Tab-separated table of C-alpha atoms and ligand atoms in Angstrom:
chain	number	residue	atom	x	y	z
A	9	MET	CA	-265.602	80.811	-73.274
A	10	LYS	CA	-262.482	77.953	-72.533
A	11	MET	CA	-264.016	77.196	-69.310
A	12	LYS	CA	-267.592	76.387	-71.051
A	13	ALA	CA	-265.961	74.555	-73.743
A	14	GLY	CA	-264.109	72.197	-71.133
A	15	ARG	CA	-266.966	71.874	-69.108
A	16	ILE	CA	-269.166	70.793	-72.185
A	17	LEU	CA	-265.911	68.812	-73.234
A	18	LEU	CA	-266.223	67.114	-70.048
A	19	LEU	CA	-269.907	66.262	-69.995
A	20	LEU	CA	-269.572	65.093	-73.333
A	21	LEU	CA	-266.325	62.356	-72.632
A	22	CYS	CA	-268.004	61.553	-69.642
A	23	LEU	CA	-270.651	59.579	-71.775
A	24	ASN	CA	-267.470	57.319	-72.673
A	25	VAL	CA	-266.448	55.907	-76.069
A	26	VAL	CA	-270.669	53.865	-75.376
A	27	THR	CA	-271.874	56.985	-76.585
A	28	PHE	CA	-269.938	57.803	-79.430
A	29	GLY	CA	-270.002	54.091	-80.684
A	30	VAL	CA	-273.184	54.034	-80.788
A	31	ILE	CA	-274.700	57.324	-81.653
A	32	ALA	CA	-271.210	58.442	-83.903
A	33	VAL	CA	-272.414	55.345	-86.648
A	34	PRO	CA	-274.797	56.826	-88.792
A	35	GLN	CA	-277.647	54.922	-88.546
A	36	THR	CA	-278.953	54.485	-92.464
A	37	CYS	CA	-280.642	51.189	-92.131
A	38	PRO	CA	-283.015	50.676	-89.418
A	39	ALA	CA	-281.769	48.093	-86.522
A	40	SER	CA	-284.355	44.564	-87.676
A	41	ASP	CA	-284.339	45.680	-91.646
A	42	LEU	CA	-282.646	42.586	-93.064
A	43	GLU	CA	-284.726	42.682	-96.348
A	44	SER	CA	-284.796	45.710	-97.637
A	45	GLY	CA	-281.420	45.711	-98.975
A	46	CYS	CA	-280.631	48.749	-96.507
A	47	SER	CA	-277.851	46.790	-95.455
A	48	ASP	CA	-274.708	45.169	-96.936
A	49	SER	CA	-273.998	42.767	-94.313
A	50	GLU	CA	-273.884	39.921	-96.226
A	51	GLU	CA	-271.056	36.690	-95.189
A	52	TRP	CA	-267.822	38.627	-94.447
A	53	LYS	CA	-265.599	36.985	-97.116
A	54	GLY	CA	-261.856	35.920	-95.651
A	55	GLU	CA	-260.324	36.688	-92.658
A	56	PHE	CA	-261.467	40.317	-90.958
A	57	PHE	CA	-257.366	40.754	-90.100
A	58	PRO	CA	-255.689	39.472	-92.932
A	59	GLY	CA	-252.212	39.381	-92.353
A	60	ILE	CA	-251.589	39.063	-88.389
A	61	PRO	CA	-250.798	36.106	-87.328
A	62	LYS	CA	-251.742	34.567	-83.844
A	63	ILE	CA	-249.855	36.460	-81.855
A	64	LYS	CA	-246.780	34.903	-79.824
A	65	TYR	CA	-244.730	34.972	-77.174
A	66	GLU	CA	-240.610	36.205	-78.560
A	67	GLY	CA	-239.088	37.651	-75.236
A	68	PRO	CA	-237.941	40.873	-74.156
A	69	SER	CA	-235.471	41.153	-77.329
A	70	SER	CA	-238.153	40.694	-80.333
A	71	LYS	CA	-238.547	43.993	-81.723
A	72	ASN	CA	-241.557	42.295	-83.517
A	73	PRO	CA	-244.581	44.831	-82.248
A	74	LEU	CA	-246.764	41.828	-83.140
A	75	SER	CA	-245.475	40.138	-80.764
A	76	PHE	CA	-245.373	39.523	-76.537
A	77	LYS	CA	-242.443	40.308	-74.751
A	78	TRP	CA	-243.260	39.798	-71.069
A	79	TYR	CA	-246.621	37.694	-71.340
A	80	ASN	CA	-246.130	33.942	-71.749
A	81	ALA	CA	-249.262	32.363	-71.180
A	82	GLU	CA	-248.251	29.494	-70.482
A	83	GLU	CA	-245.144	30.486	-67.696
A	84	GLU	CA	-244.981	29.510	-64.342
A	85	ILE	CA	-244.992	31.932	-61.873
A	86	LEU	CA	-245.445	31.971	-58.144
A	87	GLY	CA	-247.065	28.710	-58.621
A	88	LYS	CA	-249.639	29.589	-61.527
A	89	LYS	CA	-249.893	30.108	-65.106
A	90	MET	CA	-249.197	33.769	-66.480
A	91	LYS	CA	-252.569	33.484	-68.163
A	92	ASP	CA	-254.179	32.157	-64.780
A	93	TRP	CA	-252.984	35.130	-63.018
A	94	LEU	CA	-254.068	37.435	-65.461
A	95	ARG	CA	-257.563	36.269	-66.908
A	96	PHE	CA	-257.324	38.700	-69.594
A	97	SER	CA	-260.356	39.975	-71.288
A	98	VAL	CA	-261.424	42.030	-74.666
A	99	ALA	CA	-264.277	44.618	-74.108
A	100	PHE	CA	-266.410	44.586	-77.391
A	101	TRP	CA	-267.521	48.234	-76.378
A	102	HIS	CA	-264.349	49.990	-76.858
A	103	THR	CA	-262.281	47.656	-79.233
A	104	PHE	CA	-265.276	47.198	-81.993
A	105	ARG	CA	-267.939	49.414	-81.580
A	106	GLY	CA	-265.322	52.745	-79.953
A	107	THR	CA	-265.394	54.932	-83.467
A	108	GLY	CA	-262.560	57.542	-82.267
A	109	GLY	CA	-265.740	60.536	-82.616
A	110	ASP	CA	-265.435	62.938	-79.965
A	111	PRO	CA	-266.886	66.477	-79.207
A	112	PHE	CA	-265.470	68.525	-81.717
A	113	GLY	CA	-264.922	66.042	-83.927
A	114	ALA	CA	-266.331	63.069	-86.239
A	115	PRO	CA	-265.316	59.234	-86.024
A	116	THR	CA	-261.794	58.417	-87.212
A	117	LYS	CA	-261.916	54.084	-87.725
A	118	ASN	CA	-263.069	52.859	-90.576
A	119	TRP	CA	-263.165	49.659	-89.798
A	120	PRO	CA	-263.179	47.752	-93.111
A	121	TRP	CA	-266.020	45.355	-91.751
A	122	GLU	CA	-268.410	48.448	-90.911
A	123	ASP	CA	-271.410	48.980	-93.370
A	124	GLY	CA	-272.207	52.450	-91.308
A	125	THR	CA	-275.194	50.418	-90.302
A	126	ASN	CA	-276.480	49.531	-87.155
A	127	SER	CA	-278.513	46.659	-88.413
A	128	VAL	CA	-278.637	43.227	-86.879
A	129	ALA	CA	-276.355	41.604	-90.077
A	130	MET	CA	-273.767	43.939	-89.248
A	131	ALA	CA	-273.651	43.258	-85.496
A	132	LYS	CA	-273.287	39.450	-86.648
A	133	ARG	CA	-270.228	40.412	-88.842
A	134	ARG	CA	-268.798	42.578	-85.827
A	135	MET	CA	-269.113	39.058	-83.751
A	136	ARG	CA	-267.266	37.224	-86.383
A	137	ALA	CA	-264.647	40.132	-85.947
A	138	ASN	CA	-264.293	39.927	-82.620
A	139	PHE	CA	-263.658	36.081	-82.127
A	140	GLU	CA	-261.210	36.519	-84.933
A	141	PHE	CA	-259.453	38.612	-82.907
A	142	ILE	CA	-259.901	36.772	-79.270
A	143	ASN	CA	-258.326	33.734	-80.734
A	144	LYS	CA	-255.432	35.758	-82.817
A	145	LEU	CA	-254.863	37.731	-79.385
A	146	GLY	CA	-254.757	34.423	-77.771
A	147	VAL	CA	-257.055	35.389	-74.535
A	148	ASP	CA	-260.121	33.703	-73.443
A	149	ARG	CA	-262.530	36.291	-72.634
A	150	TRP	CA	-264.213	39.351	-73.467
A	151	CYS	CA	-266.933	41.879	-71.936
A	152	PHE	CA	-269.758	43.174	-73.764
A	153	HIS	CA	-273.491	45.428	-72.805
A	154	ASP	CA	-276.477	44.098	-74.347
A	155	ARG	CA	-276.557	47.261	-76.463
A	156	ASP	CA	-273.077	47.289	-77.860
A	157	ILE	CA	-273.463	43.833	-79.287
A	158	ALA	CA	-277.069	43.788	-80.892
A	159	PRO	CA	-279.080	46.612	-81.804
A	160	ASP	CA	-282.018	48.401	-79.621
A	161	GLY	CA	-285.722	47.509	-81.425
A	162	GLU	CA	-288.407	49.410	-81.015
A	163	THR	CA	-289.442	47.543	-78.720
A	164	LEU	CA	-288.719	45.926	-75.233
A	165	GLU	CA	-289.536	42.064	-77.455
A	166	GLU	CA	-287.456	43.165	-80.596
A	167	SER	CA	-284.291	44.319	-78.487
A	168	ASN	CA	-284.305	40.773	-76.572
A	169	LYS	CA	-284.800	38.872	-79.965
A	170	ASN	CA	-281.860	41.039	-81.604
A	171	LEU	CA	-279.751	40.013	-78.798
A	172	ASP	CA	-280.815	36.590	-78.850
A	173	GLU	CA	-279.750	36.372	-82.766
A	174	VAL	CA	-276.128	37.792	-81.834
A	175	VAL	CA	-275.926	35.702	-78.789
A	176	ALA	CA	-276.975	32.450	-80.416
A	177	LEU	CA	-273.947	33.628	-82.988
A	178	ALA	CA	-271.429	34.830	-80.191
A	179	LYS	CA	-272.025	31.271	-78.598
A	180	GLU	CA	-271.432	29.369	-81.503
A	181	LEU	CA	-267.991	31.253	-81.854
A	182	GLN	CA	-266.946	31.002	-78.220
A	183	GLY	CA	-266.842	27.164	-79.008
A	184	SER	CA	-265.102	24.757	-75.873
A	185	LYS	CA	-262.546	27.457	-74.631
A	186	ILE	CA	-263.851	31.130	-74.897
A	187	ARG	CA	-266.566	32.446	-72.051
A	188	PRO	CA	-267.409	35.923	-71.290
A	189	LEU	CA	-265.738	37.375	-68.261
A	190	TRP	CA	-268.429	39.356	-67.673
A	191	GLY	CA	-271.921	40.757	-69.054
A	192	THR	CA	-273.989	43.895	-68.312
A	193	ALA	CA	-276.650	45.910	-69.279
A	194	GLN	CA	-276.269	49.396	-70.948
A	195	LEU	CA	-277.955	51.759	-68.944
A	196	PHE	CA	-277.160	54.878	-69.732
A	197	LEU	CA	-277.187	55.542	-73.651
A	198	HIS	CA	-281.213	55.394	-74.208
A	199	PRO	CA	-283.222	58.811	-73.521
A	200	ARG	CA	-285.312	57.203	-71.069
A	201	TYR	CA	-282.506	56.540	-68.973
A	202	MET	CA	-281.674	60.253	-68.171
A	203	HIS	CA	-282.186	60.061	-64.498
A	204	GLY	CA	-280.936	56.742	-64.375
A	205	GLY	CA	-282.198	53.268	-64.471
A	206	ALA	CA	-282.756	51.804	-61.091
A	207	THR	CA	-282.743	55.382	-59.245
A	208	SER	CA	-284.882	57.075	-61.705
A	209	PRO	CA	-287.552	58.714	-60.146
A	210	GLU	CA	-290.126	57.172	-62.956
A	211	VAL	CA	-291.441	54.106	-62.031
A	212	GLY	CA	-291.556	53.071	-65.528
A	213	VAL	CA	-287.998	53.089	-66.343
A	214	TYR	CA	-287.223	51.365	-62.916
A	215	ALA	CA	-289.222	48.532	-64.472
A	216	TYR	CA	-287.628	48.694	-68.006
A	217	ALA	CA	-284.490	48.536	-66.236
A	218	ALA	CA	-284.958	46.001	-64.591
A	219	ALA	CA	-286.611	44.203	-67.645
A	220	GLN	CA	-283.485	45.036	-69.632
A	221	VAL	CA	-280.772	43.401	-66.297
A	222	LYS	CA	-283.334	40.513	-66.232
A	223	LYS	CA	-282.526	39.432	-69.144
A	224	ALA	CA	-278.576	40.166	-69.613
A	225	ILE	CA	-277.799	38.588	-66.816
A	226	GLU	CA	-280.163	35.289	-69.282
A	227	VAL	CA	-277.999	35.933	-71.886
A	228	THR	CA	-274.524	36.316	-69.647
A	229	HIS	CA	-275.496	32.770	-68.211
A	230	TYR	CA	-276.341	30.938	-71.152
A	231	LEU	CA	-272.689	31.943	-72.736
A	232	GLY	CA	-270.909	30.771	-69.572
A	233	GLY	CA	-270.191	34.734	-68.528
A	234	GLU	CA	-267.800	34.453	-65.029
A	235	ASN	CA	-269.646	37.283	-63.710
A	236	TYR	CA	-272.459	40.156	-63.781
A	237	VAL	CA	-271.181	44.080	-63.650
A	238	PHE	CA	-273.504	46.866	-62.330
A	239	TRP	CA	-272.087	50.132	-63.398
A	240	GLY	CA	-274.274	52.452	-62.515
A	241	GLY	CA	-273.088	55.346	-65.174
A	242	ARG	CA	-276.109	57.844	-63.984
A	243	GLU	CA	-277.400	56.040	-61.026
A	244	GLY	CA	-276.108	59.334	-58.966
A	245	TYR	CA	-277.940	63.019	-59.501
A	246	GLN	CA	-277.444	66.136	-60.968
A	247	SER	CA	-278.245	68.216	-58.644
A	248	LEU	CA	-279.488	67.373	-54.723
A	249	LEU	CA	-282.034	70.274	-54.205
A	250	ASN	CA	-284.489	68.106	-56.911
A	251	THR	CA	-283.681	64.536	-55.306
A	252	ASP	CA	-284.205	62.549	-52.503
A	253	MET	CA	-280.998	60.571	-52.348
A	254	GLY	CA	-282.158	58.393	-49.184
A	255	ARG	CA	-285.268	57.137	-51.727
A	256	GLU	CA	-282.884	56.769	-54.836
A	257	LEU	CA	-280.409	54.465	-52.686
A	258	ASP	CA	-282.984	52.436	-51.059
A	259	HIS	CA	-284.630	51.954	-54.646
A	260	LEU	CA	-280.997	50.861	-56.397
A	261	ALA	CA	-280.581	48.060	-53.373
A	262	ARG	CA	-284.205	46.528	-54.084
A	263	PHE	CA	-283.430	46.789	-57.206
A	264	LEU	CA	-279.938	44.459	-56.924
A	265	GLU	CA	-281.647	42.622	-54.300
A	266	ALA	CA	-284.116	41.617	-57.077
A	267	ALA	CA	-281.076	40.773	-59.641
A	268	VAL	CA	-279.764	38.298	-56.701
A	269	ALA	CA	-282.939	37.025	-56.208
A	270	TYR	CA	-283.581	36.432	-59.992
A	271	LYS	CA	-279.557	35.208	-60.256
A	272	LYS	CA	-280.441	32.468	-57.978
A	273	LYS	CA	-283.626	31.549	-59.281
A	274	ILE	CA	-282.201	30.770	-62.606
A	275	GLY	CA	-278.914	28.648	-61.210
A	276	TYR	CA	-276.954	31.680	-62.382
A	277	ASN	CA	-273.678	31.095	-60.481
A	278	GLY	CA	-271.439	34.102	-61.448
A	279	THR	CA	-270.243	36.732	-59.292
A	280	LEU	CA	-272.099	39.653	-59.525
A	281	LEU	CA	-269.996	43.290	-58.998
A	282	ILE	CA	-270.483	46.623	-58.616
A	283	GLU	CA	-267.980	48.759	-60.511
A	284	PRO	CA	-267.225	52.379	-58.351
A	285	LYS	CA	-267.182	55.249	-60.637
A	286	PRO	CA	-267.336	58.783	-58.870
A	287	GLN	CA	-268.844	60.894	-61.601
A	288	GLU	CA	-269.554	60.707	-65.385
A	289	PRO	CA	-271.726	61.359	-66.780
A	290	THR	CA	-273.508	62.062	-63.383
A	291	LYS	CA	-272.000	64.538	-61.049
A	292	HIS	CA	-271.987	62.375	-58.121
A	293	GLN	CA	-272.689	58.558	-58.999
A	294	TYR	CA	-273.522	56.155	-55.737
A	295	ASP	CA	-271.225	53.996	-56.271
A	296	TRP	CA	-268.730	56.603	-55.866
A	297	ASP	CA	-264.947	54.463	-55.246
A	298	ALA	CA	-264.665	51.098	-52.815
A	299	ALA	CA	-265.434	52.353	-49.636
A	300	THR	CA	-268.348	53.816	-50.359
A	301	SER	CA	-269.956	50.761	-52.197
A	302	ALA	CA	-268.279	48.608	-49.325
A	303	ASN	CA	-270.848	50.807	-47.142
A	304	PHE	CA	-273.396	50.502	-49.685
A	305	LEU	CA	-273.526	46.748	-49.501
A	306	ARG	CA	-273.174	46.687	-46.046
A	307	LYS	CA	-276.102	48.561	-45.092
A	308	TYR	CA	-278.487	46.949	-47.623
A	309	GLY	CA	-277.025	43.563	-46.225
A	310	LEU	CA	-275.888	43.014	-49.532
A	311	ILE	CA	-272.257	42.040	-48.394
A	312	GLY	CA	-272.135	38.371	-49.327
A	313	GLU	CA	-273.654	38.831	-52.838
A	314	PHE	CA	-271.366	41.328	-54.463
A	315	LYS	CA	-267.930	41.963	-55.258
A	316	LEU	CA	-266.439	45.323	-57.078
A	317	ASN	CA	-265.151	45.594	-60.000
A	318	ILE	CA	-262.032	48.194	-59.830
A	319	GLU	CA	-261.147	50.280	-62.772
A	320	CYS	CA	-258.520	52.180	-62.378
A	321	ASN	CA	-259.180	54.974	-64.482
A	322	HIS	CA	-262.148	55.468	-61.977
A	323	ALA	CA	-260.123	54.925	-59.304
A	324	THR	CA	-258.225	58.401	-60.119
A	325	LEU	CA	-261.151	59.687	-61.369
A	326	SER	CA	-261.938	59.483	-57.468
A	327	GLY	CA	-258.844	61.291	-55.845
A	328	HIS	CA	-257.244	57.882	-55.239
A	329	SER	CA	-254.741	55.901	-56.674
A	330	CYS	CA	-255.733	52.640	-58.696
A	331	HIS	CA	-253.548	50.134	-55.891
A	332	HIS	CA	-255.817	52.309	-52.778
A	333	GLU	CA	-258.911	50.849	-54.508
A	334	LEU	CA	-257.569	47.305	-54.982
A	335	GLU	CA	-256.100	47.590	-51.485
A	336	THR	CA	-259.803	48.659	-49.708
A	337	ALA	CA	-261.626	46.087	-51.794
A	338	ARG	CA	-259.266	43.411	-50.790
A	339	LEU	CA	-259.241	44.243	-47.472
A	340	ASN	CA	-262.985	43.965	-47.779
A	341	GLY	CA	-262.814	40.578	-49.331
A	342	LEU	CA	-264.544	42.515	-52.043
A	343	LEU	CA	-261.776	42.528	-55.011
A	344	GLY	CA	-263.884	40.671	-58.088
A	345	ASN	CA	-262.173	42.000	-60.863
A	346	ILE	CA	-259.979	44.776	-62.230
A	347	ASP	CA	-261.227	46.958	-65.241
A	348	ALA	CA	-257.539	47.224	-66.946
A	349	ASN	CA	-257.042	51.051	-67.637
A	350	THR	CA	-255.602	54.299	-67.156
A	351	GLY	CA	-256.058	57.530	-67.372
A	352	ASP	CA	-254.463	60.669	-68.653
A	353	PRO	CA	-252.709	62.877	-65.992
A	354	GLN	CA	-253.570	66.254	-67.966
A	355	THR	CA	-257.198	65.038	-69.513
A	356	GLY	CA	-259.130	64.646	-65.813
A	357	TRP	CA	-261.882	62.693	-67.434
A	358	ASP	CA	-262.030	59.064	-67.865
A	359	THR	CA	-259.587	58.416	-71.353
A	360	ASP	CA	-259.742	54.710	-70.637
A	361	GLN	CA	-256.351	54.138	-72.384
A	362	PHE	CA	-254.291	50.968	-71.944
A	363	LEU	CA	-252.241	51.031	-69.100
A	364	THR	CA	-248.524	50.810	-70.167
A	365	ASP	CA	-247.181	52.237	-66.861
A	366	ILE	CA	-244.908	49.837	-65.687
A	367	ALA	CA	-244.626	50.884	-61.776
A	368	GLU	CA	-248.714	51.028	-61.502
A	369	ALA	CA	-249.038	48.039	-62.614
A	370	THR	CA	-246.109	46.513	-60.257
A	371	LEU	CA	-248.847	47.733	-57.763
A	372	VAL	CA	-251.841	46.299	-59.339
A	373	MET	CA	-249.974	43.535	-59.269
A	374	LEU	CA	-249.134	43.349	-56.035
A	375	THR	CA	-252.380	43.291	-54.462
A	376	VAL	CA	-253.485	40.818	-56.812
A	377	VAL	CA	-250.899	38.437	-55.882
A	378	LYS	CA	-251.497	39.243	-52.218
A	379	ASN	CA	-255.150	38.274	-52.835
A	380	GLY	CA	-254.276	34.706	-54.531
A	381	GLY	CA	-255.637	35.866	-57.570
A	382	ILE	CA	-258.527	37.258	-58.893
A	383	ALA	CA	-260.267	34.314	-60.529
A	384	PRO	CA	-263.432	33.928	-61.248
A	385	GLY	CA	-262.586	37.188	-62.206
A	386	GLY	CA	-259.625	38.965	-64.136
A	387	PHE	CA	-258.456	42.076	-65.937
A	388	ASN	CA	-260.889	43.275	-68.819
A	389	PHE	CA	-259.216	45.857	-71.139
A	390	ASP	CA	-261.839	48.813	-70.904
A	391	ALA	CA	-259.434	50.435	-72.958
A	392	LYS	CA	-259.412	52.236	-76.350
A	393	LEU	CA	-257.424	53.115	-79.097
A	394	ARG	CA	-257.021	57.203	-79.536
A	395	ARG	CA	-258.485	59.178	-81.942
A	396	GLU	CA	-255.644	59.563	-83.949
A	397	SER	CA	-254.375	55.755	-83.928
A	398	THR	CA	-256.426	54.076	-86.775
A	399	ASP	CA	-255.300	51.342	-88.300
A	400	VAL	CA	-256.385	47.630	-87.874
A	401	GLU	CA	-252.924	46.971	-86.283
A	402	ASP	CA	-253.691	49.228	-83.482
A	403	LEU	CA	-256.148	47.079	-82.059
A	404	PHE	CA	-253.758	44.542	-81.788
A	405	ILE	CA	-250.789	46.453	-81.122
A	406	ALA	CA	-252.671	48.033	-77.863
A	407	HIS	CA	-253.847	45.377	-76.353
A	408	ILE	CA	-249.894	43.306	-76.422
A	409	SER	CA	-249.199	46.233	-74.825
A	410	GLY	CA	-251.658	46.434	-72.339
A	411	MET	CA	-250.794	42.557	-71.723
A	412	ASP	CA	-247.225	42.996	-71.694
A	413	THR	CA	-247.451	45.644	-68.990
A	414	LEU	CA	-249.237	43.818	-66.712
A	415	ALA	CA	-247.423	40.886	-67.203
A	416	ARG	CA	-243.968	42.907	-66.579
A	417	GLY	CA	-245.908	43.881	-63.330
A	418	LEU	CA	-246.428	40.164	-62.088
A	419	ARG	CA	-242.261	39.256	-63.057
A	420	ASN	CA	-241.874	42.880	-60.703
A	421	VAL	CA	-243.777	41.253	-58.079
A	422	VAL	CA	-241.724	38.073	-58.119
A	423	LYS	CA	-238.602	40.267	-57.449
A	424	LEU	CA	-240.023	42.261	-54.627
A	425	ILE	CA	-240.867	39.330	-52.992
A	426	GLU	CA	-237.620	37.070	-53.613
A	427	ASP	CA	-235.882	40.393	-52.634
A	428	GLY	CA	-237.610	40.466	-49.436
A	429	SER	CA	-236.570	43.958	-48.151
A	430	LEU	CA	-239.992	45.860	-48.531
A	431	ASP	CA	-241.584	43.157	-46.542
A	432	GLU	CA	-238.707	43.069	-44.133
A	433	LEU	CA	-239.340	47.429	-43.826
A	434	VAL	CA	-243.032	47.251	-43.484
A	435	ARG	CA	-242.303	44.587	-40.858
A	436	LYS	CA	-239.808	46.351	-38.290
A	437	ARG	CA	-241.929	49.779	-38.968
A	438	TYR	CA	-244.481	47.832	-36.814
A	439	GLU	CA	-242.555	45.711	-34.631
A	440	SER	CA	-243.437	47.598	-31.301
A	441	PHE	CA	-246.843	45.541	-31.425
A	442	ASP	CA	-245.177	42.175	-32.055
A	443	THR	CA	-245.056	42.139	-28.161
A	444	GLU	CA	-246.744	40.867	-25.657
A	445	ILE	CA	-248.496	44.423	-24.991
A	446	GLY	CA	-249.178	44.758	-28.744
A	447	ALA	CA	-250.702	41.366	-28.989
A	448	HIS	CA	-252.942	42.749	-25.850
A	449	ILE	CA	-254.525	45.574	-27.859
A	450	GLU	CA	-254.844	43.735	-30.895
A	451	ALA	CA	-256.802	40.943	-29.052
A	452	GLY	CA	-259.235	44.232	-27.784
A	453	LYS	CA	-257.986	44.313	-24.317
A	454	GLY	CA	-256.007	47.317	-24.539
A	455	ASP	CA	-258.592	49.464	-22.447
A	456	PHE	CA	-257.305	53.149	-21.574
A	457	GLU	CA	-256.600	52.808	-17.723
A	458	TYR	CA	-254.171	50.135	-18.538
A	459	LEU	CA	-252.907	51.963	-21.750
A	460	GLU	CA	-252.928	54.892	-19.763
A	461	LYS	CA	-250.654	53.059	-16.738
A	462	LYS	CA	-248.365	52.203	-19.656
A	463	ALA	CA	-247.923	55.344	-21.472
A	464	ILE	CA	-246.821	57.018	-17.785
A	465	GLU	CA	-244.353	53.803	-17.333
A	466	TRP	CA	-242.870	54.481	-20.389
A	467	GLY	CA	-242.429	58.509	-20.327
A	468	GLU	CA	-242.304	60.302	-23.998
A	469	PRO	CA	-242.012	57.243	-26.482
A	470	LYS	CA	-239.261	57.258	-29.615
A	471	VAL	CA	-240.472	57.677	-32.776
A	472	PRO	CA	-238.970	56.207	-35.689
A	473	SER	CA	-238.553	57.145	-39.111
A	474	ALA	CA	-241.092	55.906	-41.849
A	475	LYS	CA	-238.156	55.443	-44.463
A	476	GLN	CA	-240.550	56.128	-46.966
A	477	GLU	CA	-237.336	57.133	-49.367
A	478	LEU	CA	-236.198	53.769	-48.602
A	479	ALA	CA	-239.311	51.910	-49.444
A	480	GLU	CA	-239.371	54.320	-52.539
A	481	MET	CA	-236.028	53.219	-53.969
A	482	LEU	CA	-236.413	49.368	-53.265
A	483	PHE	CA	-239.527	49.589	-54.725
A	484	GLN	CA	-237.586	51.548	-57.716
A	485	SER	CA	-234.946	48.618	-57.910
A	486	VAL	CA	-237.556	45.900	-59.588
A	487	LEU	CA	-238.680	48.113	-62.137
B	530	LIG	C1	-267.575	53.805	-67.969
B	530	LIG	C2	-267.563	51.818	-67.243
B	530	LIG	C3	-268.116	50.719	-67.923
B	530	LIG	C4	-268.587	49.617	-67.318
B	530	LIG	C5	-269.283	48.855	-68.163
B	530	LIG	O1	-266.886	54.111	-67.277
B	530	LIG	O2	-265.868	51.857	-67.271
B	530	LIG	O3	-267.246	50.835	-69.349
B	530	LIG	O4	-266.860	49.090	-67.223
B	530	LIG	O5	-270.749	49.634	-68.237
B	531	LIG	NI1	-265.428	49.170	-66.895
B	532	LIG	NI1	-264.417	53.819	-67.246
């Protein structure tokens, strides 16, 4: 029983908040029903977050939960403003479509602006709430799926029309400063995508997915989005027995090639990003991790056209640390964006919590600094309030906490660099290669006959300590 319940829970939770968000909202009104009076979403009067001021930096000694203690946007660190290192973004689907529903329970969040419908009017009202939130939080970016921001219609044309209407409002509300960090198409919620989009065995679904991505790229471009993401939640398999994996991978590559061609055709210069995840909702997802995705891109000649969007919770699901995934992406020249979140060590699925672990944040920022920053990428809070956090204020506190944690990570990197002992430890560890012979090997001239001669001449090598505990101690000292 326990096993079975666990498995069902896992399967359902894999669908992420997007699923709960959209399914759990009672669809009492058809999406396009504006005239029947079914929706009561008239213009919202006044503020959505009354009583919440614009969040300011007050420094580490502040006890005000609605203030930044470590994130000081304009402060310069390592030659760049904090806001330019961090480029924070609010994820629309978690913040505005997350309901707190889970497979065992109904939604817990009753945001005052929600009227219980999935109408276009409600979508517009929600968009206004989004921009008030972004402005009060003091970030310049947001991320969205097409279907989070506007309801699905009866036909593709109607869905596109709904999207256009909401996007026009978003464009107006963005003003001159706010832009999408990235946009994407939701190719996992609708039953038509149950076998995948680009990897569906059904050609009609492949075409539908292509049409949806075409439109999502267009609106991301129209809104000035800096990146466009492909997260293939259902691009994978449940069983290899009924799956032609080679054919599906070829289809995925053809799909991405077509996306590249279309992006170029319409003059969209944003970066295309693949977001790896090992599984959830499929048993096996083709973009398993950074290394698998890099290999896929290389095999199909797409390596110069894409970068990676590394999500920390996905990293741990694939059995790696976030730091490992970020370093793998960086070393391949593929570090494009970070979906900043964290999992729960006991729960085991994509819980998408806000990152509040300072040590983890320091490692994340270490890679970002080594990479010289990640612009035009940034940090998207692909993170949600937990089911039991139900105050509107919690939305702010969660983001502030996530922003402060990463800001603290950046400040710790400065301390690590200034101290220099960890770098020195690493340098010394490899110093035997800082020799004529080492240079010879690294230049690709270390042939086996030559190395055999050296091994005989040198005799048994002396192997020094790795000094792992010392490395950990040096790292801990900056936290
Ligand atoms: C799901 C993913 C998803 C992507 C965007 O696990 O993180 O939210 O970021 O489709
Ligand atoms: Ni993500
Ligand atoms: Ni995720």
